[in-house]
Short mmCIF file of C-alpha atoms in Angstrom, two decimals:
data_model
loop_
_atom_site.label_atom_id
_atom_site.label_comp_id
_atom_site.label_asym_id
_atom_site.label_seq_id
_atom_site.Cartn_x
_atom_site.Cartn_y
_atom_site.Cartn_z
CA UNK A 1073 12.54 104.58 74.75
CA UNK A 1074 11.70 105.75 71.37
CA UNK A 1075 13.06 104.07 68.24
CA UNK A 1076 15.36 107.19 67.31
CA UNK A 1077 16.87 107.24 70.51
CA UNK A 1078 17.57 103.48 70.85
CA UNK A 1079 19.01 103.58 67.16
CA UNK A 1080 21.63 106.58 68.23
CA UNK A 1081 22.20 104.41 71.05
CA UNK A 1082 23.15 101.34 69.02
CA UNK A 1083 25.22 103.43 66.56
CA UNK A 1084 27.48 104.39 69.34
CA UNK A 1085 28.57 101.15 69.07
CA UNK A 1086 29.87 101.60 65.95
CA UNK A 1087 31.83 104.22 67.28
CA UNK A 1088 33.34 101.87 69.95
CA UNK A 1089 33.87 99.49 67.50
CA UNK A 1090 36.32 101.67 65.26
CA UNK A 1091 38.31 101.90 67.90
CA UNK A 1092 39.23 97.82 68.08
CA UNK A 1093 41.91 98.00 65.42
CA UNK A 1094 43.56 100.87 67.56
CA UNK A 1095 43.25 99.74 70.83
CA UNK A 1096 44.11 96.07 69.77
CA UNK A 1097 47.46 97.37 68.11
CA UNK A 1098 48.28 99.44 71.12
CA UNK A 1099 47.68 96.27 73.73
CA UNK A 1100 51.19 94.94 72.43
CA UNK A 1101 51.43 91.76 71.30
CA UNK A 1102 49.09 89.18 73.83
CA UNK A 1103 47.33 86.42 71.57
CA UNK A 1104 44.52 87.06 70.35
CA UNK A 1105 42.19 84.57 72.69
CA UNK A 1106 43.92 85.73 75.48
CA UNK A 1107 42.90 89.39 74.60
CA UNK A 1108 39.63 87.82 73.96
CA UNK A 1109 39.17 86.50 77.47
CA UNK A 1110 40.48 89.59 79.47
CA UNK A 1111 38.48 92.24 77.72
CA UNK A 1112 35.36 89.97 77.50
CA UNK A 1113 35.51 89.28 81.24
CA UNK A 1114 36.26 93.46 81.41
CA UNK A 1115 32.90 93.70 79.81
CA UNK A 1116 31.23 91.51 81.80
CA UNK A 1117 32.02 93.35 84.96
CA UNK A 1118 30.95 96.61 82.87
CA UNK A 1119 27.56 94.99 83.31
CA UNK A 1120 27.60 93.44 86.54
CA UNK A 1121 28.91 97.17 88.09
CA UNK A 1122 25.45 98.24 87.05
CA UNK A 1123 23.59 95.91 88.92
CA UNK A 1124 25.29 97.20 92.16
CA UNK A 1125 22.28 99.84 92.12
CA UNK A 1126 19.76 97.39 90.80
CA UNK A 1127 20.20 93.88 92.67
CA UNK A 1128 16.99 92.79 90.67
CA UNK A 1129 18.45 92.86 87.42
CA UNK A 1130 20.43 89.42 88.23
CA UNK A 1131 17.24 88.11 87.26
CA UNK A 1132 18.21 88.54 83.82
CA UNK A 1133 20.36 85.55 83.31
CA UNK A 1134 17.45 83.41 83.94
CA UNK A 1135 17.16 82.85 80.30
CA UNK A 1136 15.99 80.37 78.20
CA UNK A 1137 18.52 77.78 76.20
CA UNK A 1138 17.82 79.63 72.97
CA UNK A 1139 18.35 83.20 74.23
CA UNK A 1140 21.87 81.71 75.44
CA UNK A 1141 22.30 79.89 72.58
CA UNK A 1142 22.23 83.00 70.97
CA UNK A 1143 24.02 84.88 72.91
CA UNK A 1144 26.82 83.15 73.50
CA UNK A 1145 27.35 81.40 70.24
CA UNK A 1146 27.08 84.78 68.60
CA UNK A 1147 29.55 86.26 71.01
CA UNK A 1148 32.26 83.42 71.00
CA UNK A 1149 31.32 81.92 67.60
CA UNK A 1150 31.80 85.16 65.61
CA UNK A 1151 34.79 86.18 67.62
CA UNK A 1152 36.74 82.96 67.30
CA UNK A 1153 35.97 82.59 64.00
CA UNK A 1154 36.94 86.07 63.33
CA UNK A 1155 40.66 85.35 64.96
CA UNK A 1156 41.12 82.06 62.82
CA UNK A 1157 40.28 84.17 59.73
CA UNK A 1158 42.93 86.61 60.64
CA UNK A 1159 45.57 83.76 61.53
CA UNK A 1160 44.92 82.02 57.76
CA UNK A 1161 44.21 84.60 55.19
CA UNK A 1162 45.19 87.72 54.65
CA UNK A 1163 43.87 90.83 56.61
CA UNK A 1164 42.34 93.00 53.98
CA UNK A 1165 40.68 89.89 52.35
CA UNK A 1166 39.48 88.63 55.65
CA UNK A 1167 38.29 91.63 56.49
CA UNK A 1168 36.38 92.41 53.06
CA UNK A 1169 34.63 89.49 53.58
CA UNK A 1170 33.79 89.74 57.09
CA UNK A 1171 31.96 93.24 56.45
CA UNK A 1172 29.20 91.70 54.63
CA UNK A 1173 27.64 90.97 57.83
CA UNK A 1174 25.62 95.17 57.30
CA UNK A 1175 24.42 94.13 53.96
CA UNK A 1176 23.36 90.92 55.57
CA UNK A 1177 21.78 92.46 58.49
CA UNK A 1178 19.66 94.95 56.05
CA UNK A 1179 18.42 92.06 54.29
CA UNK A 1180 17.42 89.50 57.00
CA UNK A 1181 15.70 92.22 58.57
CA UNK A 1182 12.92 91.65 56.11
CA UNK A 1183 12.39 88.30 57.74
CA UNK A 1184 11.58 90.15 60.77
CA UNK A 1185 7.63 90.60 61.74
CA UNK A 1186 6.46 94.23 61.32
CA UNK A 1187 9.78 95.05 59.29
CA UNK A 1188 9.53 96.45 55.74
CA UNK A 1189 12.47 96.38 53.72
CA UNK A 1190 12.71 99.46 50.98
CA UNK A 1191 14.90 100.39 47.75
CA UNK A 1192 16.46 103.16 50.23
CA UNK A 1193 17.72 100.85 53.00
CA UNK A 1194 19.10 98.23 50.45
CA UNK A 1195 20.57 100.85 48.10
CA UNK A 1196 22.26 102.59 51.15
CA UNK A 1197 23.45 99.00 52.22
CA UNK A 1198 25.10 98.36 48.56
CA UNK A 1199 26.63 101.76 48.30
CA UNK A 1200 28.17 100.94 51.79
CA UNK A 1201 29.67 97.74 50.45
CA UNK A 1202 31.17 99.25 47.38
CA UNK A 1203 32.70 101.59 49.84
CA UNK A 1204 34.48 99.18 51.91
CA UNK A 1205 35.91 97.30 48.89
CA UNK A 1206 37.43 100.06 47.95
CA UNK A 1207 39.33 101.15 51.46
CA UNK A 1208 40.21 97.32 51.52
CA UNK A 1209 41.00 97.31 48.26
CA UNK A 1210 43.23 100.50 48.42
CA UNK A 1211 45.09 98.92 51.49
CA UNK A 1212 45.54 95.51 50.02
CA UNK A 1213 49.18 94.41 49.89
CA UNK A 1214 48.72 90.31 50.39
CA UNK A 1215 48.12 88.34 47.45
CA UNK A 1216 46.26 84.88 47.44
CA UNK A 1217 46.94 82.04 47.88
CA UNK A 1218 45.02 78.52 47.87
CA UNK A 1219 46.40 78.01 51.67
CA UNK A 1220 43.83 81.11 52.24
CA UNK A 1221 41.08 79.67 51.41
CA UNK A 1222 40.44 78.51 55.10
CA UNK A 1223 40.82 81.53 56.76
CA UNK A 1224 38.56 83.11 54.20
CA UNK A 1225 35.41 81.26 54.26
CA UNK A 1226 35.98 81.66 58.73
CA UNK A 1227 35.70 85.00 57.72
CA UNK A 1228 32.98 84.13 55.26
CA UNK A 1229 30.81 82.18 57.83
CA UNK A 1230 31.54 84.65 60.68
CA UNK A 1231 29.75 87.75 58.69
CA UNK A 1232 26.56 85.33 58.72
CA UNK A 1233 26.70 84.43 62.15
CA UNK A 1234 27.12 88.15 63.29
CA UNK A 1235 24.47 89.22 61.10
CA UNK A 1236 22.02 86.26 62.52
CA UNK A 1237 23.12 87.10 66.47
CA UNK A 1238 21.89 90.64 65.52
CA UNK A 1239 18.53 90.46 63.79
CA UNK A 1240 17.60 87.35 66.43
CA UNK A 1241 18.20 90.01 69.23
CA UNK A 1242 14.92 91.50 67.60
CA UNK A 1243 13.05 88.30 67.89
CA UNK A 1244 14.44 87.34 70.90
CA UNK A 1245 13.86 91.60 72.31
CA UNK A 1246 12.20 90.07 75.26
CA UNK A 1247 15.41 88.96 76.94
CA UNK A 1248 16.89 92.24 79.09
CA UNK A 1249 19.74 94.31 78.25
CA UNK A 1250 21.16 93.06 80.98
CA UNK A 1251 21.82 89.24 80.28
CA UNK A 1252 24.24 90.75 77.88
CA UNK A 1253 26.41 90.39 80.92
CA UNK A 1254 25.96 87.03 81.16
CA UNK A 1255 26.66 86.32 77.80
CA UNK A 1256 29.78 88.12 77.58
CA UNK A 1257 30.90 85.93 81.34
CA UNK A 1258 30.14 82.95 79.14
CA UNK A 1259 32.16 84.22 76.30
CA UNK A 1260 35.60 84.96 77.99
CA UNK A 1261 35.22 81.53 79.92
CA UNK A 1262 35.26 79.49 77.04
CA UNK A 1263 38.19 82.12 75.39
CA UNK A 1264 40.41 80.84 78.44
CA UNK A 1265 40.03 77.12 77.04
CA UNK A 1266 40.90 78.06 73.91
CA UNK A 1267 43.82 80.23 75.01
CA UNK A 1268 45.15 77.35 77.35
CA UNK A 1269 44.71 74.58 74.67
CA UNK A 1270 46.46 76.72 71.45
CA UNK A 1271 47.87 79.34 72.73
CA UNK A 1272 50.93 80.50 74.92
CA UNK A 1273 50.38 82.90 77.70
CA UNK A 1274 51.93 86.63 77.18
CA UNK A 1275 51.21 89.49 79.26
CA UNK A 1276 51.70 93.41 78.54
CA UNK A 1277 54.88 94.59 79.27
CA UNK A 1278 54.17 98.33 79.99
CA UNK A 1279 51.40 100.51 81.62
CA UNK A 1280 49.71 101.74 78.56
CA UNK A 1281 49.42 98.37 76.69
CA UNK A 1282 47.16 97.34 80.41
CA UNK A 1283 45.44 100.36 79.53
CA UNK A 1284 44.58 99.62 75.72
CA UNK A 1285 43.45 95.96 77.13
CA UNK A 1286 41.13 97.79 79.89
CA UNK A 1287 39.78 100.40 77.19
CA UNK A 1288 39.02 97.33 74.89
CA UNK A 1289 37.18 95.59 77.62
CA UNK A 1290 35.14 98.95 78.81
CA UNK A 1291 34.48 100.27 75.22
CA UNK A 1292 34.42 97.78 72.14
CA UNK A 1293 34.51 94.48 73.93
CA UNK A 1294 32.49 96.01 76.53
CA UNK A 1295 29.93 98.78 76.52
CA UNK A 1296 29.61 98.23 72.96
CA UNK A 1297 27.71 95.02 72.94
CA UNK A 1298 25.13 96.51 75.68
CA UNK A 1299 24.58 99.67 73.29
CA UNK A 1300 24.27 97.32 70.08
CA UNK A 1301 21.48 95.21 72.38
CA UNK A 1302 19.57 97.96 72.93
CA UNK A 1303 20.26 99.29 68.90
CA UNK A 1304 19.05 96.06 67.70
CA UNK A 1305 15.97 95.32 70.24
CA UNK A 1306 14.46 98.48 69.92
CA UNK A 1307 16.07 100.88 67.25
CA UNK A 1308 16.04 100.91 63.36
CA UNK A 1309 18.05 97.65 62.31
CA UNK A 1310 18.13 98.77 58.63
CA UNK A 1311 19.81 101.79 59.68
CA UNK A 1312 22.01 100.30 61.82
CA UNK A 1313 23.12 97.68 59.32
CA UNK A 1314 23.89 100.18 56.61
CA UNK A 1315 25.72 102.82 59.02
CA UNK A 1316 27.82 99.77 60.30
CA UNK A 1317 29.61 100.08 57.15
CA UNK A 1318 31.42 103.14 58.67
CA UNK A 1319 33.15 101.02 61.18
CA UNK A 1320 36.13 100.41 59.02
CA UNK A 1321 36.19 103.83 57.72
CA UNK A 1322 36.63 105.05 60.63
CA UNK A 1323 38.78 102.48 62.19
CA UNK A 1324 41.10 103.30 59.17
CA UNK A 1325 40.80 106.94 60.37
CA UNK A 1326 41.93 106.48 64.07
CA UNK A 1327 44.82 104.41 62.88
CA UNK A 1328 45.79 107.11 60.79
CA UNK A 1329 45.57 109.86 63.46
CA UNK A 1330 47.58 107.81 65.82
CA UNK A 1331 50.59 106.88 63.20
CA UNK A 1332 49.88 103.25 62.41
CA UNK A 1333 48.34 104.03 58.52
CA UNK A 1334 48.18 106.59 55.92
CA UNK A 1335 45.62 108.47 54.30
CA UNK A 1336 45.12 108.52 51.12
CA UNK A 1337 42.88 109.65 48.53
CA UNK A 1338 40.96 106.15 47.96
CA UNK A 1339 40.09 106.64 51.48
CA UNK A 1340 38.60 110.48 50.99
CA UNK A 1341 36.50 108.46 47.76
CA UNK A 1342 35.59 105.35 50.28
CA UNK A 1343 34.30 107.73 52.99
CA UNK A 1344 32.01 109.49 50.59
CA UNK A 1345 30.69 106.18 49.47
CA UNK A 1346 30.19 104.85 52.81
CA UNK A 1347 28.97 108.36 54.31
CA UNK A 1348 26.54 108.85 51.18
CA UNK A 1349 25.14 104.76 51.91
CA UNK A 1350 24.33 105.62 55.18
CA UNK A 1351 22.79 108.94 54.34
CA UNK A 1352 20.53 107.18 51.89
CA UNK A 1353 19.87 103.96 54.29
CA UNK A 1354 19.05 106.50 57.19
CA UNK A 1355 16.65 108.76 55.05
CA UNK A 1356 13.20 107.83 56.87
CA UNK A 1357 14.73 108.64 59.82
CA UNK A 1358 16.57 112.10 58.76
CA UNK A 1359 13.89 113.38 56.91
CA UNK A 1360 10.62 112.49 58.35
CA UNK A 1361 7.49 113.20 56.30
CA UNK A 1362 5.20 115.64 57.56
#
């Protein structure tokens, strides 16, 4: 697999992942570990259904501690941490804060062997950034509060362990695709013991909120995970980073086209920025030299 190829493949995971806010909205009103445990244990089975053609690839979850380690606490650990955030401070705030996790990603890269960070990928990264405060900043409406403060550094400390599950699935590129599966198993187990120790039990109450929960699991709690694997093991991870800045752009834009926000024109300025970072970050791999 060639690194363009593997880096499309990991940016379809951005795709997936703009369509969270959507799909989560649309599953009704189940809390959130709850969600967490059905759609991770959705995804897991997304991964096992492969192996129905390749029995071998079982052999993938004989890992070592570290590579579960990894997995796992990068899975459950950025998840959970993610879901306090959102329970304690206020969703535009958390969520500003939680999107450093690209910028990070473009600059640990440079810790990575063989990896050279340029002005391109971090400029593209920053422009990104600026983006997003904008659309968050646009879309604000909480105001702060010193009972936030919590919530915001789970948001804080969840951007850094996304950003270190990512660039360790470099180091760590050895370990299959396919233990992904495993990982994601682990994930929704220890979801259910945090949904049966905080959390009351509420299932969907019509056919399309089973559907959004079933979407979630096969798309961005799902597929998505597999395609960012592959994305960060063997595609462009400065690239990736930066373009991962167009997740809430476009998360923003699915909510509007199915009636749950409204556009605006600090959105239209925020999608240039974030469209024009990307551009930039992406430029050895748009325009090759001859």
């Amino acid at each position: 697999m060639t690194v363009r190829a593997a880096t499309l493949i990991g940016l379809s995971a951005i795709l997936m992942w703009s369509l969270l806010a959507v799909l989560t909205v649309a599953s009704g009103t189940m809390p959130a570990f709850q969600l967490a445990a059905l759609t991770f244990a959705i995804g897991a089975l997304v991964g096992f259904s492969s192996w129905l053609l390749r029995p071998g690839a079982a052999r993938a979850l004989r890992q070592a501690p570290l590579a579960w380690a990894v997995g796992v606490g990068g899975l459950f650990g950025y998840h959970a941490l993610y879901f306090l955030a959102l329970r304690l401070a206020p969703p535009a705030e958390a969520g500003l804060l939680n999107y450093l996790w690209p910028l990070l990603i473009v600059l640990f890269s440079s810790l990575l062997p063989g990896e050279r960070l340029r002005w391109h990928h971090v400029a593209g990264a920053l422009l990104g950034l600026v983006g997003t405060v904008l659309l968050f900043a646009g879309n604000a409406s909480a105001r702060f509060e010193p009972g936030h403060i919590a919530g915001l550094v789970a948001a804080f400390v969840a951007a850094f362990i996304w950003a270190a599950y990512s660039v360790m699935s470099r180091r760590l590129r050895a370990v299959p695709t396919d233990a992904v599966a495993g990982f994601c198993l682990a994930t929704a187990v220890l979801a259910v013991l945090v949904h049966g120790a905080v959390e009351t039990t509420v299932w969907p109450d019509t056919p399309l909120q089973w559907a959004a929960i079933a979407i979630l699991g096969i798309g961005p709690v799902g597929g998505a995970f597999y395609a960012w694997d592959i994305g960060m093991k063997r595609g462009d991870i400065r690239v990736l980073g930066a373009a991962s800045y167009a997740t809430p752009l476009l998360s923003t834009g699915f909510l509007i086209l199915a009636g749950f926000a409204e556009p605006s024109a600090t959105l239209g300025l925020a999608a240039a920025l974030i469209a024009g970072g990307g551009l930039i970050a992406a430029k050895d791999m748009i325009w090759r030299r001859r």
